[in-house]
XYZ file of C-alpha atoms in Angstrom:
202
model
C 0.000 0.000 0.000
C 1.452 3.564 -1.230
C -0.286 7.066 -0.528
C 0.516 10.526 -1.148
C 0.247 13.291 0.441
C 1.253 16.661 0.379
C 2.798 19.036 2.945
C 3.614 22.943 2.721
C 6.885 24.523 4.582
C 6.109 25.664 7.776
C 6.386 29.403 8.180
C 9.100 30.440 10.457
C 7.802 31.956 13.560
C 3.998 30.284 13.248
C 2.495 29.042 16.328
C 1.187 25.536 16.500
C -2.042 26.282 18.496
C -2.711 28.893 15.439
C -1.503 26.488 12.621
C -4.582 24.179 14.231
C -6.954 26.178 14.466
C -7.067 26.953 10.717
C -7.087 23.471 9.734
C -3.387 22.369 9.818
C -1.192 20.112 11.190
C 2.389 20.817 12.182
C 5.086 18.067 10.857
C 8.080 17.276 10.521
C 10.063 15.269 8.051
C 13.662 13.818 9.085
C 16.352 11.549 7.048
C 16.053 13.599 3.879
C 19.020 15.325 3.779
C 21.004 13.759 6.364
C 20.965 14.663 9.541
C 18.719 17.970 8.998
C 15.182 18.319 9.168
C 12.322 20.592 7.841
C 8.940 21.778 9.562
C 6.195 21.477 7.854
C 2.174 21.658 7.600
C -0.284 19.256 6.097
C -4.270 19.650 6.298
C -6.190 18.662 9.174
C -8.398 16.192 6.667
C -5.286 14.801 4.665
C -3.771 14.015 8.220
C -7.700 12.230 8.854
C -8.312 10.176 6.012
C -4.203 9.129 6.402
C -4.718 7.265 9.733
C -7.793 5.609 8.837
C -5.766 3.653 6.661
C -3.454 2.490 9.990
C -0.124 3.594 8.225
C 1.759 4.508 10.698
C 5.330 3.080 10.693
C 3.621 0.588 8.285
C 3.464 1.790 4.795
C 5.229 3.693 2.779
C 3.959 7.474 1.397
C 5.210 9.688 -1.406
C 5.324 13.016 0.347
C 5.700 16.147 -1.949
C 6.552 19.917 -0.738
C 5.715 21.932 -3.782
C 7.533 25.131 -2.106
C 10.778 22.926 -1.717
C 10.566 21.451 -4.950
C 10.610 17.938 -2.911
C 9.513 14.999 -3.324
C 9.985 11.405 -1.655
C 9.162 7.947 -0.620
C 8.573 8.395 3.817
C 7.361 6.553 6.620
C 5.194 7.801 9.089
C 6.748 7.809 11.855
C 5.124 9.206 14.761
C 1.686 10.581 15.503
C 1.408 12.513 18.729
C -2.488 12.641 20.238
C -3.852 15.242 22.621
C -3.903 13.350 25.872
C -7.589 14.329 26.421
C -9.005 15.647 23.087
C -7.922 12.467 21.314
C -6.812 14.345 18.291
C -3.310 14.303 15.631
C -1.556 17.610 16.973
C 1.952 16.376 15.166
C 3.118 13.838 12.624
C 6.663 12.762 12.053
C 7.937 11.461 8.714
C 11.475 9.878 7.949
C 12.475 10.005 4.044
C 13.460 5.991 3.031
C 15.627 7.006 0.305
C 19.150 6.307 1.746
C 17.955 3.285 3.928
C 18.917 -0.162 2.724
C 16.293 -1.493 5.016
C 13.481 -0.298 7.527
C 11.604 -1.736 10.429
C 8.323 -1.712 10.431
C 5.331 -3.035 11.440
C 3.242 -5.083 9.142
C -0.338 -6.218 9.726
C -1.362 -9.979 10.314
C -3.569 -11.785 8.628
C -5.506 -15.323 9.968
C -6.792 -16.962 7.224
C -8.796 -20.165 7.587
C -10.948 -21.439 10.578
C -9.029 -22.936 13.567
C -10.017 -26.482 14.490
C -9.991 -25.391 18.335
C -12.599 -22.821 17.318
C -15.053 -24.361 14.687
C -15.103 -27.782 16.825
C -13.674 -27.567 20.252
C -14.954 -23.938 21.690
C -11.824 -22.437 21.557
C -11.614 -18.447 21.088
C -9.075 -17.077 18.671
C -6.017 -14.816 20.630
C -3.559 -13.423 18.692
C -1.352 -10.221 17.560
C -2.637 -7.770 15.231
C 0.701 -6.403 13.786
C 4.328 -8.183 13.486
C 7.536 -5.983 13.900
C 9.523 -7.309 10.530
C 12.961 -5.716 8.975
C 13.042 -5.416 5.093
C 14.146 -3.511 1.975
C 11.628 -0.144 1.630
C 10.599 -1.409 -1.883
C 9.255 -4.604 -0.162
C 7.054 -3.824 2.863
C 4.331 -6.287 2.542
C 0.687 -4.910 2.996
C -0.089 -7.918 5.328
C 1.572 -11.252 6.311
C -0.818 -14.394 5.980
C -1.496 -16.786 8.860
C -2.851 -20.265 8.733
C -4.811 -21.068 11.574
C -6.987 -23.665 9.815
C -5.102 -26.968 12.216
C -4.758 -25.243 15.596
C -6.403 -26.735 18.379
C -7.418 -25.657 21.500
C -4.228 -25.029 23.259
C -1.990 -24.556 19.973
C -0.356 -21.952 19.441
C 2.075 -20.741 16.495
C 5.369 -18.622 17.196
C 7.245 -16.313 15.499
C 9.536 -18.345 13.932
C 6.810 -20.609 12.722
C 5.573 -18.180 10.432
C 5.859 -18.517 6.342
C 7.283 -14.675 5.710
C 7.815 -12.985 2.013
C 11.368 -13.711 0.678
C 13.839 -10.959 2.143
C 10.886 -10.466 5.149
C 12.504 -10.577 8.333
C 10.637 -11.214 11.594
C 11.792 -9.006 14.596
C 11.409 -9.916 18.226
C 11.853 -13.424 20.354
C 11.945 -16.596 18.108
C 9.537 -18.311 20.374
C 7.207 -15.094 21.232
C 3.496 -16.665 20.543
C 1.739 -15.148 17.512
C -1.739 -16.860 18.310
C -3.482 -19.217 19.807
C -6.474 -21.005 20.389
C -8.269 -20.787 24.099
C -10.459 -23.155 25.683
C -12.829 -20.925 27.045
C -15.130 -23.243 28.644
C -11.878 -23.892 31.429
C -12.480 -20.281 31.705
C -15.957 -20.301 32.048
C -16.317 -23.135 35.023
C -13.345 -21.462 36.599
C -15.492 -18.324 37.075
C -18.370 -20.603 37.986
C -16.651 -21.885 40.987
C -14.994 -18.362 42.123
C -18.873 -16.967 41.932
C -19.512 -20.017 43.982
C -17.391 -19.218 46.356
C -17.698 -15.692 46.911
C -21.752 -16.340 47.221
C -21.248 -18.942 49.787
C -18.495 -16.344 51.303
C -21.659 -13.455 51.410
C -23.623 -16.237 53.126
């Protein structure tokens, strides 16, 4: 998945809480020109319809500055959230240009119906996004996860997993990726503990 967007230069001297208030984000992008970096603005609705898309520090986004006469392949780095308000107030990009690899973090994807699930109970757990190292070019929009002959109580780790060629998985070899729970353990265990605590009241 590629997007583009585009961002203005920010004008020296303009105050964030302003640049907000008429629609525009403050940014940032670093890695473009080595270790410098460039303030910038993007609109409040660009910066909206971006993270619905759940990019951040996961896909790659041709950013263009008109007034710089710049234009690149980024990651989006950061996004920093009003504690309380809930909304952007700052996005960070890094240019990928100069990077013979990134990490990132890619989406997962179960595919099939775990045995544990469709005939034994079970309840699906598992990750949402894998941290992986690869070449920009070859960020994969999701990583594909058979589930179809887990059982209740299987589980597969990360270095079970069937990755893209030049995909590397980051993090603990044996770190679980999913598994299938029995929840009906679960369910007698809270049986008894209400049993208890009634008879307790008693």
């Amino acid at each position: 998945m590629e997007l583009a967007v585009e961002c203005q230069k920010r004008a020296e001297g303009s105050k964030p809480n302003a640049l907000r208030r008429s629609g525009l984000i403050p940014a940032v992008l670093y890695g473009h020109k080595g270790s410098e970096s460039v303030a910038l603005t993007i609109k409040a609705k660009t910066v909206e319809n971006l993270l619905k898309k759940h990019v951040v520090n996961s896909a790659l986004i041709d950013l263009s500055i008109p007034d710089l006469s710049w234009s690149g392949k980024t990651l989006l780095r950061e996004v920093q959230v009003h504690p309380w308000k809930g909304y952007p107030y700052h996005l960070s990009f890094f240019s990928v240009a100069t990077q013979d690899s990134l990490e990132v973090e890619v989406s997962l994807n179960f595919v099939g119906e775990a045995v544990g699930v469709k005939l034994e109970g079970g309840i699906l757990d598992g990750m949402s996004q894998l941290a992986v190292k690869c070449k920009p070019d070859s960020i994969p929009e999701s990583i594909e996860v058979d589930v179809s002959n887990l059982k209740v109580g299987d589980a597969l780790h990360i270095d079970e997993l069937v990755l893209p060629e030049g995909v590397v998985a980051l993090g603990e070899p044996s770190q679980v990726v999913v598994s299938v729970l029995g929840i009906q353990a679960g369910s007698e265990a809270e049986d008894v503990e209400e049993e208890e605590t009634a008879a307790a009241g008693a």
